[in-house]
Backbone as JSON Lines, residues from 0, in Angstrom:
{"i":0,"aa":"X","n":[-44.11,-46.74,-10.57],"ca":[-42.77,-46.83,-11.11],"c":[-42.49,-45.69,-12.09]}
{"i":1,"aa":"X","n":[-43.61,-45.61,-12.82],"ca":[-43.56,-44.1,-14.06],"c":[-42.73,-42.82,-12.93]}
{"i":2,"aa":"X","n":[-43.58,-42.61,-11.71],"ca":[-43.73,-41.39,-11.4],"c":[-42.39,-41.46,-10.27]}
{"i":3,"aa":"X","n":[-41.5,-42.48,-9.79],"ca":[-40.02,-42.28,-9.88],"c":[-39.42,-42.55,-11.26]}
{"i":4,"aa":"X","n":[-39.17,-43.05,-11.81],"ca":[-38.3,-42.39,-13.41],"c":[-38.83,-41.29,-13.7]}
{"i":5,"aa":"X","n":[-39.91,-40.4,-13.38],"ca":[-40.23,-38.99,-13.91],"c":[-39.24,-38.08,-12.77]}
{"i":6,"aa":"X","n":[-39.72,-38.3,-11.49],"ca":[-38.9,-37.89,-10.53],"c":[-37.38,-37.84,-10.53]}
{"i":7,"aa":"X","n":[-36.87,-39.24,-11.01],"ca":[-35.49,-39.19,-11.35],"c":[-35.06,-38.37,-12.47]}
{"i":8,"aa":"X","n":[-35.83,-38.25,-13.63],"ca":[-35.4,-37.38,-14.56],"c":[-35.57,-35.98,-14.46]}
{"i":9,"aa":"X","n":[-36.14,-35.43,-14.1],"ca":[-36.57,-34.12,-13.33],"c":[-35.23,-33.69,-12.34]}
{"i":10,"aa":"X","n":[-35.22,-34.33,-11.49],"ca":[-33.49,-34.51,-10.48],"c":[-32.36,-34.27,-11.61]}
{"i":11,"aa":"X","n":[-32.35,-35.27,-12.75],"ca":[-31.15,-35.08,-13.13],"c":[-31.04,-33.57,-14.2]}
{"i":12,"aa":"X","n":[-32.37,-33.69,-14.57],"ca":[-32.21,-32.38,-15.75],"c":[-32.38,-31.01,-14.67]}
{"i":13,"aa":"X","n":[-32.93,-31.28,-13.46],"ca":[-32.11,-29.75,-12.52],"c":[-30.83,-29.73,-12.3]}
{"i":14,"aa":"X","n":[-30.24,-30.77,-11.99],"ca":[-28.67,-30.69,-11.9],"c":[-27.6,-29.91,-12.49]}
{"i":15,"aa":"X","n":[-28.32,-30.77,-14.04],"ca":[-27.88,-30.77,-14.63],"c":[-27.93,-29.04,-15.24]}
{"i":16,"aa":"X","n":[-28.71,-28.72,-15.02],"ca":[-29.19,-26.86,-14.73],"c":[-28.19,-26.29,-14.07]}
{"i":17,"aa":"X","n":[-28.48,-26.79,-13.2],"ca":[-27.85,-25.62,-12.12],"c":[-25.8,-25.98,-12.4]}
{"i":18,"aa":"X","n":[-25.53,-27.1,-12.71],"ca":[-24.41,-27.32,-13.59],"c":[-23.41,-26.29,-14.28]}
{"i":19,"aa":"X","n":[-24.57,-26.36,-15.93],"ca":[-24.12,-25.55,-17.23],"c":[-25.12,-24.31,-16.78]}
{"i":20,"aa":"X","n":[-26.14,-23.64,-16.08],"ca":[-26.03,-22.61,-16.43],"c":[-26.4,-21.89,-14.99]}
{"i":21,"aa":"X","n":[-27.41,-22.96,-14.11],"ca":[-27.18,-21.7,-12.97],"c":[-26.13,-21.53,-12.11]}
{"i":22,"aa":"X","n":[-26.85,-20.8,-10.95],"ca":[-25.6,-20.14,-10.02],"c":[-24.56,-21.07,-9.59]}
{"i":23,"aa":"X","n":[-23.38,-20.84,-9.45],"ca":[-22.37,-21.71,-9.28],"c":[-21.86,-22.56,-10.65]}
{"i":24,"aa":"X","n":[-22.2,-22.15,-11.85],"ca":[-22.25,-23.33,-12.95],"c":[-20.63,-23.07,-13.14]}
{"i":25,"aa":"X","n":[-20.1,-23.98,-14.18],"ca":[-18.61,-24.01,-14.49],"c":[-18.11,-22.8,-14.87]}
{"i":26,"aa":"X","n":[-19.16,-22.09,-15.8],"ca":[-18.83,-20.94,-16.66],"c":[-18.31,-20.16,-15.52]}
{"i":27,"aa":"X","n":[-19.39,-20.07,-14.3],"ca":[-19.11,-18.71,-13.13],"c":[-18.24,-18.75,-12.5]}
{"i":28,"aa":"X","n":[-17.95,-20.49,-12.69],"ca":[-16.74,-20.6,-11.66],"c":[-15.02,-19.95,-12.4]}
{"i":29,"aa":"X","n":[-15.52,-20.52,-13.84],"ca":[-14.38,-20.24,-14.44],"c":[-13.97,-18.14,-14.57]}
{"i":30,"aa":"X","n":[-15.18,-17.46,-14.8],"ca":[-15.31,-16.5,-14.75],"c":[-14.2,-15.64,-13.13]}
{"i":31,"aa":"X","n":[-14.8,-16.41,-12.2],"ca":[-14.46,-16.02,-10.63],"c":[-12.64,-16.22,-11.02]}
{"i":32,"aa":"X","n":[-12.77,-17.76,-11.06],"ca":[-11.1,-17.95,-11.29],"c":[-10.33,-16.8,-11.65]}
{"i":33,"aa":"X","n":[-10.57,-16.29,-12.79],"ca":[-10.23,-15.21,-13.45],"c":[-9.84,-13.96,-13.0]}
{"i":34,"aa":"X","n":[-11.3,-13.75,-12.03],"ca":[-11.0,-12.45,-11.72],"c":[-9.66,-12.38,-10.37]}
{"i":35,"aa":"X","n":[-10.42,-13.88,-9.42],"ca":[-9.57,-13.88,-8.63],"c":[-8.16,-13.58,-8.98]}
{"i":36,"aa":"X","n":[-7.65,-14.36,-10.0],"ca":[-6.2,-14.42,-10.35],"c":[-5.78,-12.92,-11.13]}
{"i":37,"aa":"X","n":[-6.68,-12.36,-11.0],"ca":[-6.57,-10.94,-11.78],"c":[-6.22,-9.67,-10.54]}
{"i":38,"aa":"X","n":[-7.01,-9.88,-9.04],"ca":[-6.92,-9.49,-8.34],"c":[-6.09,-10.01,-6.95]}
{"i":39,"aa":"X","n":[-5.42,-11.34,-7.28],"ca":[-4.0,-11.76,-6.55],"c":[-2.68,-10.7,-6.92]}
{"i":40,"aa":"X","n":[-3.2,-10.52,-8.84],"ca":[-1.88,-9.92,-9.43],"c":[-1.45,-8.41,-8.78]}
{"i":41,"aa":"X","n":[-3.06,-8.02,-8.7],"ca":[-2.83,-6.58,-8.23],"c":[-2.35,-6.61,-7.09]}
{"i":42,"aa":"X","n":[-2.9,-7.14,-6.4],"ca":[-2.22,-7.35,-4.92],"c":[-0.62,-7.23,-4.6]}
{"i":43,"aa":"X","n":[-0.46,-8.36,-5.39],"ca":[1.37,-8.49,-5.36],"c":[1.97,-7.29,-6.19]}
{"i":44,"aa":"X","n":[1.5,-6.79,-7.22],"ca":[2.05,-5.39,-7.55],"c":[2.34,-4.13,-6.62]}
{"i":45,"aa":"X","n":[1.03,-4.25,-5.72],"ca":[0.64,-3.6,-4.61],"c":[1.81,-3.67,-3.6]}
{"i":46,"aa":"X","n":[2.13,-4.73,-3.29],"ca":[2.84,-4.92,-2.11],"c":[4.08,-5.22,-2.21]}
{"i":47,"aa":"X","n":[4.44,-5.23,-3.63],"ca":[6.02,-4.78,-4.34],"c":[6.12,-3.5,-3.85]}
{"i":48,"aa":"X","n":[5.17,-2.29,-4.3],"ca":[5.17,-0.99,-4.6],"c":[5.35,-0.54,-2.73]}
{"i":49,"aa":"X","n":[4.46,-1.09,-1.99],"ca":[4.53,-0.72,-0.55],"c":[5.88,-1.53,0.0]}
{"i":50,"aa":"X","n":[6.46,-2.1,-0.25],"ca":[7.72,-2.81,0.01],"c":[9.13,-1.8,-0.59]}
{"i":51,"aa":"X","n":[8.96,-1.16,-1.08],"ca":[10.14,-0.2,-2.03],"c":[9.72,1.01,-1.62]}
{"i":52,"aa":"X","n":[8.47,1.25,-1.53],"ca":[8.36,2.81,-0.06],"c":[8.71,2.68,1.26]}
{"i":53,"aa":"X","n":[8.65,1.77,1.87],"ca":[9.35,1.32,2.98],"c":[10.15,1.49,2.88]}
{"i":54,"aa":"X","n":[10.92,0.64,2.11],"ca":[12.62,1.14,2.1],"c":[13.03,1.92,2.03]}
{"i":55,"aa":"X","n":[12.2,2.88,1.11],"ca":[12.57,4.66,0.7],"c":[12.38,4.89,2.15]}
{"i":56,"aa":"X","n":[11.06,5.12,2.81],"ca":[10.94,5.5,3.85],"c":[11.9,5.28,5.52]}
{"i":57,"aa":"X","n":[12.48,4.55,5.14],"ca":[13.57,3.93,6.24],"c":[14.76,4.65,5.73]}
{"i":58,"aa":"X","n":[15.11,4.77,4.35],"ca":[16.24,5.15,3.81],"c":[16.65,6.48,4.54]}
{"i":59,"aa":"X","n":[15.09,7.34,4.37],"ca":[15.15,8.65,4.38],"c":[15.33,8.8,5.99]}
{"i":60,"aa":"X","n":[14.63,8.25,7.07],"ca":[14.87,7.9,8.58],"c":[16.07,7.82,9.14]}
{"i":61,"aa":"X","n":[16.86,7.17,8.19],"ca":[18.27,6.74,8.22],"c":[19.21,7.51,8.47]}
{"i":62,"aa":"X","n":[19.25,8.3,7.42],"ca":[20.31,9.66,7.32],"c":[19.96,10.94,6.55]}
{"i":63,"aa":"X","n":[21.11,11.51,6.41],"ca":[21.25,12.65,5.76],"c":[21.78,12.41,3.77]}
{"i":64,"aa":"X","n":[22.4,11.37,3.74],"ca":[22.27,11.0,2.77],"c":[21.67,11.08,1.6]}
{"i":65,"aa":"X","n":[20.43,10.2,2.3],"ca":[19.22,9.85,0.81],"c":[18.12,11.23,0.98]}
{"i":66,"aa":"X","n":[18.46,12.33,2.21],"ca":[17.56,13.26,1.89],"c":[18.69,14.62,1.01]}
{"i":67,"aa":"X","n":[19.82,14.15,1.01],"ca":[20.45,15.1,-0.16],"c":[20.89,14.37,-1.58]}
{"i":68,"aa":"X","n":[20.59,13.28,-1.67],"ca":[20.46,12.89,-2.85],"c":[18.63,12.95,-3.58]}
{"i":69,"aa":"X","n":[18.1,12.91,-2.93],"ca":[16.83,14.11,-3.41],"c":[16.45,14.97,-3.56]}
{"i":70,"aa":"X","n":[17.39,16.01,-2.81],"ca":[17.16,16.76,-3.0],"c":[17.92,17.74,-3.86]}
{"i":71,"aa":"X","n":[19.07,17.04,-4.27],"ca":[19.62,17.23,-5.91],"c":[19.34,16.66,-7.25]}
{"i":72,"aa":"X","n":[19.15,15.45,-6.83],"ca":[17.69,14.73,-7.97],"c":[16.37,15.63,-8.28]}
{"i":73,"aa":"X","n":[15.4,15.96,-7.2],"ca":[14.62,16.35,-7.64],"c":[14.41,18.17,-7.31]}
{"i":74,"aa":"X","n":[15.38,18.36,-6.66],"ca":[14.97,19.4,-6.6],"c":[16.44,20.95,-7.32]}
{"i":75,"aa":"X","n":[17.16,20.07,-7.65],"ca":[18.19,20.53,-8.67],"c":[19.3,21.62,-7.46]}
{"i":76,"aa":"X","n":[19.43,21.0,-6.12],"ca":[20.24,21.64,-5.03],"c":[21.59,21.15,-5.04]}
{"i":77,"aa":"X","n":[22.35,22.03,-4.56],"ca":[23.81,22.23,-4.65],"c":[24.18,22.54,-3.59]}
{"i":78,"aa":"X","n":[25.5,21.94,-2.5],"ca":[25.48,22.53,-1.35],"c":[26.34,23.33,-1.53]}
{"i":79,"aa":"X","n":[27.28,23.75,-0.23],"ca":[27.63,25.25,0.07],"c":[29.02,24.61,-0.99]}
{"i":80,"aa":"X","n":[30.27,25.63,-1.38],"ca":[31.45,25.55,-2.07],"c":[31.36,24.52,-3.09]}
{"i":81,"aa":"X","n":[30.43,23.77,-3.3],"ca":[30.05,23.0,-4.96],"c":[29.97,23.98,-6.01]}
{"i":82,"aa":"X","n":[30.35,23.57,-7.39],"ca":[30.84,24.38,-8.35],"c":[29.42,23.38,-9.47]}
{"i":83,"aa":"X","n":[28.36,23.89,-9.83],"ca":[27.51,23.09,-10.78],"c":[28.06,23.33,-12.05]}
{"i":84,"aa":"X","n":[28.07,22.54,-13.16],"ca":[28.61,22.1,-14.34],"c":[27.02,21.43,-15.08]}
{"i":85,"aa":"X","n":[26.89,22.66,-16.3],"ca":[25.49,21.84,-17.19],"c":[25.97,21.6,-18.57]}
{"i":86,"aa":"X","n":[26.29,19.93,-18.54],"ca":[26.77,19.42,-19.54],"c":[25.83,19.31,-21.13]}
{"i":87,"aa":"X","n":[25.68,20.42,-21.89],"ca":[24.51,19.95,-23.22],"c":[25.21,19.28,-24.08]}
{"i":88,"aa":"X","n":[24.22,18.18,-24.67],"ca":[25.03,17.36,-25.52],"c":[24.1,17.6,-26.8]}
């Protein structure tokens, strides 16, 4: 009878191990949680950012438009009989 109640206590104080500190314990799990939810966020930032290049990218597919509004945005172009005006304030 000793040597199941030794057995049983042995069982519970590994459990109880592998629980609070080994692999899989609450801490690691809580740790994982974390990162997971750290690397969902990026994700969805991610696929905001690839969702709004698309659109750019379709925009630009589209027409003539959104490739001359860039190319007076960024590249400071003027077409033919336009008169440019540099307003300093």
């Amino acid at each position: 009878m000793k040597t199941l109640i030794a057995i049983i206590i042995l069982l519970i104080i590994h459990f109880q191990y592998r629980i609070w500190i080994g692999d899989g314990s609450l801490a690691q799990i809580d740790a994982y949680q974390l990162r997971l939810d750290d690397l969902k966020k990026q994700a969805e930032e991610k696929r905001e950012r690839n969702e709004a290049l698309y659109a750019e990218v379709l925009d630009l597919r589209k027409g003539q438009e959104a490739i001359e509004e860039r190319a007076r945005d960024e590249l400071g172009m003027i077409k033919e009989d336009e008169t440019f005006f540099h307003v300093l304030e």
